Short mmCIF file of C-alpha atoms in Angstrom, two decimals:
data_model
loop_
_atom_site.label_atom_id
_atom_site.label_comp_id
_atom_site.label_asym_id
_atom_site.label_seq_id
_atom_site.Cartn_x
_atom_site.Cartn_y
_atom_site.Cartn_z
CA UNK A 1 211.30 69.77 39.67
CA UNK A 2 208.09 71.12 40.53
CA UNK A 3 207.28 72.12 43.54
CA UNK A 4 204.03 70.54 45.33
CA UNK A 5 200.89 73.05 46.40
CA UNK A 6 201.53 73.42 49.97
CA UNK A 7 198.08 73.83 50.88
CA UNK A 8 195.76 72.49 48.23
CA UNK A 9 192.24 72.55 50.88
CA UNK A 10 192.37 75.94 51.24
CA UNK A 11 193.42 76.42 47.40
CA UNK A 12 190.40 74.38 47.27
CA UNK A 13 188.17 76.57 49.07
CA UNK A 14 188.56 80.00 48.41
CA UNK A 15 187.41 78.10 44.52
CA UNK A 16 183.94 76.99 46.25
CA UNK A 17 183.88 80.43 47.86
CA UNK A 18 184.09 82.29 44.35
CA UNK A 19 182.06 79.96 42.74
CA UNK A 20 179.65 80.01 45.62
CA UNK A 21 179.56 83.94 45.23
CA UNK A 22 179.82 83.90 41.69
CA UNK A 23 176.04 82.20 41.89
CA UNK A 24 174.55 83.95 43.87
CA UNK A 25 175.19 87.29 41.96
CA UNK A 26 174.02 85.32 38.99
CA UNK A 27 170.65 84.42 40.83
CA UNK A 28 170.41 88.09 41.95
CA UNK A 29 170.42 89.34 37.92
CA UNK A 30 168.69 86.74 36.97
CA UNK A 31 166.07 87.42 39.51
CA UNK A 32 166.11 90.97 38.91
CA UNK A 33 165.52 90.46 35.06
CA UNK A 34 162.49 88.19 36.10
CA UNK A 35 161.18 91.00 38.61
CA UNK A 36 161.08 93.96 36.14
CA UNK A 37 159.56 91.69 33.44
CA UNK A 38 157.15 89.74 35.15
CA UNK A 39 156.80 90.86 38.98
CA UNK A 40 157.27 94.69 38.71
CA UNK A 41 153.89 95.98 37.04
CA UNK A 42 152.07 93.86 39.89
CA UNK A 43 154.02 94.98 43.02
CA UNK A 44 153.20 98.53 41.44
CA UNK A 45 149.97 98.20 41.42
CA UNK A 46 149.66 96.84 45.14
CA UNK A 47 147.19 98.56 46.33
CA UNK A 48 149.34 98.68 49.59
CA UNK A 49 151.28 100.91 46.99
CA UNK A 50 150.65 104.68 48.51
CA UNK A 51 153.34 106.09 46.33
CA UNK A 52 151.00 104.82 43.02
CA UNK A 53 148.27 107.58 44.17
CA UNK A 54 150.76 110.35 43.93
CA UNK A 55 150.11 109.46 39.99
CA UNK A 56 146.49 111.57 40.25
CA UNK A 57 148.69 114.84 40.91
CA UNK A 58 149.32 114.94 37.46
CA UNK A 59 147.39 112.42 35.54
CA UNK A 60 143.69 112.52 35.21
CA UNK A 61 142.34 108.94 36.10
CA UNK A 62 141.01 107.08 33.03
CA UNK A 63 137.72 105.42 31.83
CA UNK A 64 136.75 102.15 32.69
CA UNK A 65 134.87 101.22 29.29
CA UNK A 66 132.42 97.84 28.38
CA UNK A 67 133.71 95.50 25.57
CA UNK A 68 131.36 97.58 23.48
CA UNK A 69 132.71 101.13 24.35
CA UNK A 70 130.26 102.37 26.83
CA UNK A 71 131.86 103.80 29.97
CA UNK A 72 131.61 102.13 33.33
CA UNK A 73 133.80 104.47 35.35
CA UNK A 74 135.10 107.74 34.41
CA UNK A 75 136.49 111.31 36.17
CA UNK A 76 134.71 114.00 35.38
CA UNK A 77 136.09 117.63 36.34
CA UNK A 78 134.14 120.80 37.24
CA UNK A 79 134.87 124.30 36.39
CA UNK A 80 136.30 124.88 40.05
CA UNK A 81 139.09 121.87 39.11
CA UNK A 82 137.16 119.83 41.59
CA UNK A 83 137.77 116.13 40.51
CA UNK A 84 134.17 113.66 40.79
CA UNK A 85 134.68 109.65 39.74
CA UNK A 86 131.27 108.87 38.35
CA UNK A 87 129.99 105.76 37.48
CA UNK A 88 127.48 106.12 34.80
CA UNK A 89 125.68 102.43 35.92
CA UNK A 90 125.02 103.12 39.31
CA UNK A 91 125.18 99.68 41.02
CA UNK A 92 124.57 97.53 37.92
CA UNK A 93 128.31 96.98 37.84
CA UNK A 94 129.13 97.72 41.19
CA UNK A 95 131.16 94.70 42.51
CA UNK A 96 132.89 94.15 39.00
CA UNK A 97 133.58 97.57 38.33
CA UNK A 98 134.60 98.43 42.01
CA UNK A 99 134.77 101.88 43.45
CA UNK A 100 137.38 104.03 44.31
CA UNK A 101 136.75 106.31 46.96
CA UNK A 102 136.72 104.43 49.93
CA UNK A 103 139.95 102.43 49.04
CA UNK A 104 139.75 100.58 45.54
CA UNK A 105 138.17 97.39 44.97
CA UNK A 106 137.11 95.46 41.25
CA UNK A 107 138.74 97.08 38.37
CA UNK A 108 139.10 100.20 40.36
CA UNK A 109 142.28 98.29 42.26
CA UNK A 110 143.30 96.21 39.50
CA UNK A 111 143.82 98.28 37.19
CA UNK A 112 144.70 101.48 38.78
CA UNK A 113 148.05 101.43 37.66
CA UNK A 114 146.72 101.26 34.12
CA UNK A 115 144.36 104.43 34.52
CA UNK A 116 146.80 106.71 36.31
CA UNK A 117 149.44 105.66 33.20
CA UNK A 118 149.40 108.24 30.08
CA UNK A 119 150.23 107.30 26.76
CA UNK A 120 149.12 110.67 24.98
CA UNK A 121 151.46 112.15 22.43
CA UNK A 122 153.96 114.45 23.33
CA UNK A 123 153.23 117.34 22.46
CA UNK A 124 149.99 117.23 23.88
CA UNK A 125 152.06 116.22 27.15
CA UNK A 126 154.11 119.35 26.68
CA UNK A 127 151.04 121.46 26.00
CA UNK A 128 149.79 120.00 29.72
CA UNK A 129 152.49 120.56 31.19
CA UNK A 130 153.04 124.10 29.98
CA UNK A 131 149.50 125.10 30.80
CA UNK A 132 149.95 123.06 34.34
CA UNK A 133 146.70 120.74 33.05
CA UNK A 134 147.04 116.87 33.66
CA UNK A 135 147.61 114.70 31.17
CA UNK A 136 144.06 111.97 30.78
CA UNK A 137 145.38 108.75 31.79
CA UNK A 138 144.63 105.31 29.54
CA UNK A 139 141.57 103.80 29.39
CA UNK A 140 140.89 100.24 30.22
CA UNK A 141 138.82 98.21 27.75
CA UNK A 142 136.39 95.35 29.10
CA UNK A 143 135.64 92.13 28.25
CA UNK A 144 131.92 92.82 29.92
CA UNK A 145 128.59 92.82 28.15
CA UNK A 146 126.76 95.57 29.18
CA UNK A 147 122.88 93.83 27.81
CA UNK A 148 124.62 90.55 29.36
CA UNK A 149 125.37 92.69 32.51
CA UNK A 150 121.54 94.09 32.61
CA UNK A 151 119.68 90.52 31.64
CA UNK A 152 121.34 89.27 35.25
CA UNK A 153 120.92 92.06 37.13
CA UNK A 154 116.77 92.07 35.99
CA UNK A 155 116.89 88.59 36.55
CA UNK A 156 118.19 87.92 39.78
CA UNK A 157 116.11 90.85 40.92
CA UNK A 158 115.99 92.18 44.61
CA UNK A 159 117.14 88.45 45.74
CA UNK A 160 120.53 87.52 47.08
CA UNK A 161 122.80 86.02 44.99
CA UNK A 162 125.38 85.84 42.10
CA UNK A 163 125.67 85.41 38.24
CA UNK A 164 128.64 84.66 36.27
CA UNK A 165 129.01 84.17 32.56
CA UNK A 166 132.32 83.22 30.68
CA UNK A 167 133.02 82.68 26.99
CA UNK A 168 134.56 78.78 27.62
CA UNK A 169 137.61 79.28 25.15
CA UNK A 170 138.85 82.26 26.21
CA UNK A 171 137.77 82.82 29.47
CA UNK A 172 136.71 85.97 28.91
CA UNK A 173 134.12 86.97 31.53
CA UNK A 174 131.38 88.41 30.02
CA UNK A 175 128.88 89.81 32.78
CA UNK A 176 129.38 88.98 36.93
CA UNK A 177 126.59 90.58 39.09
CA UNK A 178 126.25 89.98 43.15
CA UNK A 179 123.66 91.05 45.13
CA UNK A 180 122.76 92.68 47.53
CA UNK A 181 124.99 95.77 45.76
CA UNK A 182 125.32 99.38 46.07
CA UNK A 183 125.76 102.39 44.40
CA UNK A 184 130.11 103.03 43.97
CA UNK A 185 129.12 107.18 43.04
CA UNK A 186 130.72 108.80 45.58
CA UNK A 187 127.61 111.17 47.04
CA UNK A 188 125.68 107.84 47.32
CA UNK A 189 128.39 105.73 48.91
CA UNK A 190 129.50 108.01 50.98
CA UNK A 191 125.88 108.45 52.76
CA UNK A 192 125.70 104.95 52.51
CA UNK A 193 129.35 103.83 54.21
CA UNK A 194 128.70 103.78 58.08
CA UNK A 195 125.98 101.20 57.36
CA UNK A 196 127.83 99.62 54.53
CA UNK A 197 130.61 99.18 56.39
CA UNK A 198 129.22 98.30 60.38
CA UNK A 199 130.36 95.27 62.23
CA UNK A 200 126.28 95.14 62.65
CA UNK A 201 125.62 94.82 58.90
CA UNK A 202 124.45 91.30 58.18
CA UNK A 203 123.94 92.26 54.46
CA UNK A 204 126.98 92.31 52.73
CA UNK A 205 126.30 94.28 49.86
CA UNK A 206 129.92 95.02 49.54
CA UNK A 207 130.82 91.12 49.59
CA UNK A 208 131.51 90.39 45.32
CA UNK A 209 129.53 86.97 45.89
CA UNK A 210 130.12 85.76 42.68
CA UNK A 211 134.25 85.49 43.60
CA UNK A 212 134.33 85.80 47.26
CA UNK A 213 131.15 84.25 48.56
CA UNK A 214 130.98 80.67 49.97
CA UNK A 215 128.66 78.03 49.64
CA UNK A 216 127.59 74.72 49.79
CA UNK A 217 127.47 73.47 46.30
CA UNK A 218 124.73 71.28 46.60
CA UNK A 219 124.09 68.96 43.79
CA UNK A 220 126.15 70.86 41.15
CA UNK A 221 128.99 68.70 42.75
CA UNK A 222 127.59 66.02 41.39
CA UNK A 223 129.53 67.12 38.03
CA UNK A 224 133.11 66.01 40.20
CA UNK A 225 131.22 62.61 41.55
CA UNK A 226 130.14 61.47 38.15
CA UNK A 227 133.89 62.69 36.61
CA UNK A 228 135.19 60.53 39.39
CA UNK A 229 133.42 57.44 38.75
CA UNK A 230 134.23 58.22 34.97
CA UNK A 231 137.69 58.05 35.80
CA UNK A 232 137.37 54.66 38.28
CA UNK A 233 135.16 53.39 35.65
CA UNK A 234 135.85 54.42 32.24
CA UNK A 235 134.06 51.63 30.03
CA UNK A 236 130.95 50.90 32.66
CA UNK A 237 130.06 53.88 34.49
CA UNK A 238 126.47 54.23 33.15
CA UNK A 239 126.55 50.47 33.90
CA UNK A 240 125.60 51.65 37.66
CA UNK A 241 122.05 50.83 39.34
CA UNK A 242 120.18 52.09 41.99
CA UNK A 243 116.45 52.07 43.41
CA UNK A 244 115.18 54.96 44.92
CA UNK A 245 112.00 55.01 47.08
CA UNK A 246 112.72 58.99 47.97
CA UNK A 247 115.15 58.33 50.84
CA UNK A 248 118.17 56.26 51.22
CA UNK A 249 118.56 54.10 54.20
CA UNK A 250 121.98 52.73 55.43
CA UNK A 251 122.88 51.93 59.06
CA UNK A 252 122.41 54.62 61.33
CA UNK A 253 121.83 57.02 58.75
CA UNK A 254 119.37 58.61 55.69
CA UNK A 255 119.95 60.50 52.92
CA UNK A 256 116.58 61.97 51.69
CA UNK A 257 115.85 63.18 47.37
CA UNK A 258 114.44 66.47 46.93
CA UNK A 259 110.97 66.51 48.85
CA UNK A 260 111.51 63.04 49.03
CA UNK A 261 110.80 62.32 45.69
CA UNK A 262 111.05 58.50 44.65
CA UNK A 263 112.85 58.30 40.98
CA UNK A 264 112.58 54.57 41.21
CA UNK A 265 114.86 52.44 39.04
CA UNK A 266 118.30 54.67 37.62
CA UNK A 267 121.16 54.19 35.98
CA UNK A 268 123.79 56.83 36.65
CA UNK A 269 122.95 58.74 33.93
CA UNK A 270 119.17 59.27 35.06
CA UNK A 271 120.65 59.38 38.60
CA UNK A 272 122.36 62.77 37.42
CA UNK A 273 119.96 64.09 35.25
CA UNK A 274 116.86 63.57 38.26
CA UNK A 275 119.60 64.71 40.55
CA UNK A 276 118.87 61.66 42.72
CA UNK A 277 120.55 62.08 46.43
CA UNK A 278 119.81 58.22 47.27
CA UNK A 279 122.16 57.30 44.26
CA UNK A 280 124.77 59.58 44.46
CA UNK A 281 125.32 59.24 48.17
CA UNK A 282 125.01 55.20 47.62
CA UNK A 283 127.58 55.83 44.64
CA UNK A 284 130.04 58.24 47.03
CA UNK A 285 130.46 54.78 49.03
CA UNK A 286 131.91 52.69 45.96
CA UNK A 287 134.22 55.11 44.94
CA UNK A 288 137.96 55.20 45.87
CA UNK A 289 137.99 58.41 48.77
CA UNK A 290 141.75 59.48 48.20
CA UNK A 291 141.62 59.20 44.16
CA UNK A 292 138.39 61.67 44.50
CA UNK A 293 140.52 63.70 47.04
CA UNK A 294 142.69 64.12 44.08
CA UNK A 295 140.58 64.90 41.50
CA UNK A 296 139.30 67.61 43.96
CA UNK A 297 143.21 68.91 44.00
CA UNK A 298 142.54 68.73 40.44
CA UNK A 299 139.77 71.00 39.66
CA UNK A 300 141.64 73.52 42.37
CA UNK A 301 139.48 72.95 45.13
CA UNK A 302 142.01 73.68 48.37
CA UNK A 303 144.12 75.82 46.04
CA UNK A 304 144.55 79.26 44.25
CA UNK A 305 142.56 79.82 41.58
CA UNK A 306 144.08 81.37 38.54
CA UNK A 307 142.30 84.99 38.44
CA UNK A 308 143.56 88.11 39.10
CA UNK A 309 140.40 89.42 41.43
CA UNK A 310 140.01 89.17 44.89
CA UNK A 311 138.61 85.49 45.63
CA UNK A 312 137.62 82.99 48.39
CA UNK A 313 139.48 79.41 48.17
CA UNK A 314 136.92 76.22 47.77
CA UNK A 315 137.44 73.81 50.48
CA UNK A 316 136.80 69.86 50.02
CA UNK A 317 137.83 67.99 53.17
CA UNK A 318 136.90 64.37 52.17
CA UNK A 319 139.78 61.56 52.66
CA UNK A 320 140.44 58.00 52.61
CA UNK A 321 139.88 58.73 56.51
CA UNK A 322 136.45 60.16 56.39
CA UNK A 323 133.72 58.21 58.32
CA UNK A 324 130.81 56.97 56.26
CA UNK A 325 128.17 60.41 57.22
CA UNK A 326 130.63 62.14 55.66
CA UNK A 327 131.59 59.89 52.77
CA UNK A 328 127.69 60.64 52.05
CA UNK A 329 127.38 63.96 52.51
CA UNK A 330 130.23 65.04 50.28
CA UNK A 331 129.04 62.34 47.56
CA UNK A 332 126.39 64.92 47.10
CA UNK A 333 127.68 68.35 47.52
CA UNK A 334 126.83 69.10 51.23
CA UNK A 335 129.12 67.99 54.13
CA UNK A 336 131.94 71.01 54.89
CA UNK A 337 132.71 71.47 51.21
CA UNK A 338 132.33 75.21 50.09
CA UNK A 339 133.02 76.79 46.83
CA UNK A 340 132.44 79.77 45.19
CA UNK A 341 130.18 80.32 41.94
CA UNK A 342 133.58 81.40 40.26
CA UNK A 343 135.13 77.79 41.01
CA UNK A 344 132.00 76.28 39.29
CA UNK A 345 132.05 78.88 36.56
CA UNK A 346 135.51 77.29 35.66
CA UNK A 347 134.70 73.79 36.32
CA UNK A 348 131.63 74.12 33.63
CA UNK A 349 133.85 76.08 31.05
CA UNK A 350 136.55 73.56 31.28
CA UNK A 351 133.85 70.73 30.26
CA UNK A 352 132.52 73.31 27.30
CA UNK A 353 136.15 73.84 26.49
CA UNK A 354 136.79 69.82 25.79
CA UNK A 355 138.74 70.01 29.56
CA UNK A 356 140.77 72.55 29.49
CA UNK A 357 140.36 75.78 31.34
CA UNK A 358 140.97 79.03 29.93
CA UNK A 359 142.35 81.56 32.90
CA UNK A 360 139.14 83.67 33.67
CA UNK A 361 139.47 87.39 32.33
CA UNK A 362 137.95 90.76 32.68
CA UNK A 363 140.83 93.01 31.13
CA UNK A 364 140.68 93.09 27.22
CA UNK A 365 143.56 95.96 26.59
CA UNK A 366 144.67 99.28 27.84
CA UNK A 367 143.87 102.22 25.33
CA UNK A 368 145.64 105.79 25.79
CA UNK A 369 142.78 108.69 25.89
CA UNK A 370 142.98 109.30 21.93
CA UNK A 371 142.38 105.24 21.54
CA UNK A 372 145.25 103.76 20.70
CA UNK A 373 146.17 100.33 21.62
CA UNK A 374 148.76 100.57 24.38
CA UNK A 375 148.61 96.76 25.49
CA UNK A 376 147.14 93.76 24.65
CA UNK A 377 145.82 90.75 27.53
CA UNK A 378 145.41 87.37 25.37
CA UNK A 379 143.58 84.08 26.10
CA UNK A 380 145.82 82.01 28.24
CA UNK A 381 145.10 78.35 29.09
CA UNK A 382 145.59 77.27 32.65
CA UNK A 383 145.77 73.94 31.68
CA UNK A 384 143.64 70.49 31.58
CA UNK A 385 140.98 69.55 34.71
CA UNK A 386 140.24 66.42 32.28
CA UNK A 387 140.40 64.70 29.36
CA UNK A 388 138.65 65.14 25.98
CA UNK A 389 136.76 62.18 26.45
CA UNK A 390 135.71 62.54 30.34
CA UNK A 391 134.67 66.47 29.34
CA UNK A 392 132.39 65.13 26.43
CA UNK A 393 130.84 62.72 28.86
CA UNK A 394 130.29 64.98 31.11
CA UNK A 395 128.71 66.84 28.00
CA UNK A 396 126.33 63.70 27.10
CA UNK A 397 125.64 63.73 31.33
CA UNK A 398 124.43 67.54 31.14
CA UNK A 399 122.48 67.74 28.43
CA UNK A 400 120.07 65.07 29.71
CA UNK A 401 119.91 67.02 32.76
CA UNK A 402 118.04 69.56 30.06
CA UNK A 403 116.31 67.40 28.14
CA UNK A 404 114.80 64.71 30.48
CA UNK A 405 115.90 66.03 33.87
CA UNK A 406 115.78 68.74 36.09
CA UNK A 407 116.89 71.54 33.90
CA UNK A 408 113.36 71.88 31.97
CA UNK A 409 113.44 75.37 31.97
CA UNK A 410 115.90 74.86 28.95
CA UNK A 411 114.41 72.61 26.98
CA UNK A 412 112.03 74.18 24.99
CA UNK A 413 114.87 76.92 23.67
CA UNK A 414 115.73 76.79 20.10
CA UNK A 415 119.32 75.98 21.22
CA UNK A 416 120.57 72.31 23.26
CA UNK A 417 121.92 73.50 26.11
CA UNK A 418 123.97 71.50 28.87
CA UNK A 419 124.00 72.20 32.51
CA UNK A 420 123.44 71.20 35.93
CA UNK A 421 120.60 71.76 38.94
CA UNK A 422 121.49 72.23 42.72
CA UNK A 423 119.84 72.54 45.81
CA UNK A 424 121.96 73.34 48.80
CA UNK A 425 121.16 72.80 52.00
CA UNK A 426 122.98 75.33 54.74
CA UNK A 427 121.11 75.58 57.96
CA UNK A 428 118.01 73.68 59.20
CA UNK A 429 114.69 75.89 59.02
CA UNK A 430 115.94 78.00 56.09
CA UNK A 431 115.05 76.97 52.62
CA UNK A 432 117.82 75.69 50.06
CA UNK A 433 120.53 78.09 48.12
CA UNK A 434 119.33 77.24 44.46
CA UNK A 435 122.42 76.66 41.98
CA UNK A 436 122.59 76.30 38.49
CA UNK A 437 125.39 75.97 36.40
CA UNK A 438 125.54 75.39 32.37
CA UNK A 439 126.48 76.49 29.37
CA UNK A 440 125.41 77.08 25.13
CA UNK A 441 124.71 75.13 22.63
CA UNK A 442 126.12 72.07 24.05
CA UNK A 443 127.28 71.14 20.68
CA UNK A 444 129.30 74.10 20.54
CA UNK A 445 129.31 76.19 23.62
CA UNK A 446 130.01 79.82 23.32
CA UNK A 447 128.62 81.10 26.62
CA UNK A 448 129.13 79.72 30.34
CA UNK A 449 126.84 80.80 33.03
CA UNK A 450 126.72 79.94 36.96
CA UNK A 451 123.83 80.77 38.93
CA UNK A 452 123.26 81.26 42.34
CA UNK A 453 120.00 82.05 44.02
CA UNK A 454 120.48 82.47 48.35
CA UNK A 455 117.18 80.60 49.56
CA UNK A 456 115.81 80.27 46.21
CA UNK A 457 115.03 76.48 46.78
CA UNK A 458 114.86 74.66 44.14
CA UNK A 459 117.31 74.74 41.52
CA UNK A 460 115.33 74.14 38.44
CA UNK A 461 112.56 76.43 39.37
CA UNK A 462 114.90 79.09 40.78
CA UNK A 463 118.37 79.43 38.84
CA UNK A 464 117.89 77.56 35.77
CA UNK A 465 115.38 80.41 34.35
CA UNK A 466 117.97 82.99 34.87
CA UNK A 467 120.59 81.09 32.70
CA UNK A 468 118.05 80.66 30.14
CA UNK A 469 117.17 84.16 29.81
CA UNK A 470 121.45 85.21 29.77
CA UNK A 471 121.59 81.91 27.06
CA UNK A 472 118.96 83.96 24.90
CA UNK A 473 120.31 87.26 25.70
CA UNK A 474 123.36 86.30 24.19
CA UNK A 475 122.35 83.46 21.48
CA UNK A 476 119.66 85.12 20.08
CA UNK A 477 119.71 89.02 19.90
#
């Protein structure tokens, strides 16, 4: 007769014990497969990294090259063995492009692990080594367009500000300027540092503006307010109404149009294209506040944006709580939101790109010093911000904005372009940041640009002719 298990709990519990360790070992390979596939390269390339330097003792740092070839960044080494980064540009791609001498920013930092790498042959390795010469580290190809790169630069001129311009289906980013810049060659930034880099320096040329900076987005957010009614009101949206006499009355409070301007009788979609405060802020009231606190979540505001460059966050702080001032501040891009001209970049490729956004890329492939493909970075969708449908009403809302509306400065082009006028106000006394975001043709858009003009006023006068001339920069040469 068989005999019964004396103690069957703790029989019992040594099994939960093994099984319980038996998991966790699991979840430690399993995690360690994940790390040196997915997590390693980037914890190597922290630029808290110091052992990732020790690379230059016997690697040669690589080039930093345009999409077409043309070198951005490169070492060059005098007879003396005396190493000198030089950046053939000067400041032209300063902020993109980084520098690497006073720490690493821009490519410099993210992709140093890249350009201290070597993938020459080996015997050319064992030649190096023999003759105690470093071997020339990999080169990093660009996705940047060096006339696309020079149109901004001219165009925003000695004023404060950024451009951006993305390819919408890739998300390639094909020129990003900031100013006020500096020169990243080491004899010029090193005179230039203590002033550069003072508590007292209100300038902040070393700022990248176009991913870091932080502004009001003025009536550019009208894009989100319009996709939010949209969304509340699918089939009758441009069934909307308003009067506007130039300022918009309502209890205690006014919202005023551009210099006051009176647009009169409009429908939503001449609301948007005049850019019309009165009906926007009038429209902000009608709409449900937590379902446009979600579509903010949506389009990332409050969250991480997928890019692998140093960035600010966009803030929207509008809830089902919010008093009414506020309810008609945010309605039309003022208020405490703040965004960056990156965030709106996306935003406006995702519409070009029938709602879906493309992760925003500067990193085309890694090349060993002979030019041979070493790795490969693809187009990789984030995901949707909206539907199909909303993004080509959006489309229908943005060209007007060109053809009847604000955005004249497009409409004589021999291409239809889309886009969107801003003027944001940021402190009483000072005159507005001018915004313009848009992209080309808007029956097919290949090109994405967001402009942003500190003080420039308005939007249509100030921004919108520096997207037309990167439009026929890249459209027409």
């Amino acid at each position: 007769m068989k005999k019964a298990d004396p103690n069957p709990n703790a029989n019992r519990n040594i099994m939960i014990i093994t099984y319980a360790i038996l998991a966790i070992f699991l979840g430690m390979i399993a995690y360690f497969v994940y790390f040196l596939q997915v997590e390693s390269e980037d914890v190597i390339n922290n630029s808290y990294n110091a052992r990732l330097d020790s690379f230059s003792d016997r690697i040669l740092r690589g080039r930093i090259l345009s999409s077409d070839g043309q070198s951005l960044a490169e070492t060059q080494t005098a007879e003396d063995g005396t190493e000198t980064r030089v950046y053939p540009f000067g400041s032209l791609f300063a902020h993109v492009v980084g520098h690497s001498t006073k720490g690493k920013t821009g490519l410099e930092s993210q992709g140093n692990f890249y350009l201290l790498s070597s993938h020459v042959n080996l015997l050319e390795q064992i030649v190096n080594e023999i003759s105690d010469q470093k071997n020339p580290g990999d080169d990093i190809v660009t996705t940047l367009d060096v006339g696309l790169q020079q149109t901004a630069y001219a165009a925003l001129g000695d004023r404060k500000g950024a451009v951006i311009a993305l390819e919408p289906d890739t998300g390639k980013i094909l020129a990003m300027v900031s100013k006020p810049d500096y020169d990243p060659n080491p004899a010029s930034l090193d005179a230039a540092w203590p002033g550069l880099s003072s508590s007292e320096n209100t300038e902040g040329q070393l700022l990248n503006r176009a991913t870091q900076g932080l502004y009001p987005p003025g009536s550019v957010f009208k894009i989100v307010t319009a996709l939010e009614a949209i969304e509340e009101y699918p089939d009758n949206y441009l069934d909307y109404m308003f009067d506007c006499s130039g300022i918009f009355y309502i209890d205690d409070y006014s919202i005023r149009c551009y210099h006051g301007t009176a647009h009169g009788s409009q429908n939503l979609a001449q609301a948007f294209a005049n850019s019309c405060n009165g009906a926007f802020a009038n429209l902000g009231l009608n709409l449900n506040r937590d379902r446009m606190y979600s579509l903010a979540g949506r389009l990332l505001f409050n969250s991480d944006l997928p890019l692998g460059m140093s960035y600010s966050r966009s803030t929207y702080n509008m809830t089902g709580e919010s008093d009414e001032w506020e309810i008609l501040q945010t309605s039309i891009g003022q208020g405490t939101t703040q965004v960056s001209p990156m965030h709106i970049a996306m935003i406006t490729s995702s519409i070009a790109n029938g709602g879906t956004l493309m992760k925003p890329y500067v990193l085309d492939r890694v090349q060993s010093a002979a030019g041979e493909e070493v790795k490969k970075f693809l187009p990789e969708a984030y995901g949707s911000l909206m539907t199909a449908d909303e993004a080509a009403k959006l489309n229908d809302l943005m060209t007007l904005v060109v053809t009847e509306g604000t955005g004249s400065a497009l409409r004589d082009a021999s291409y239809q372009a889309a886009g969107k006028t801003g003027s944001a106000e940021f402190e009483t006394g000072k005159e507005t940041h001018a915004w313009f975001t848009g992209y080309a043709p808007a029956e097919d858009p290949q090109i994405a640009v967001t402009v942003i003009v500190e003080e420039g006023g308005s939007g249509g006068r100030a921004a919108a002719p520096i997207a037309r001339q990167m439009f026929d920069q890249y459209l027409l040469r």
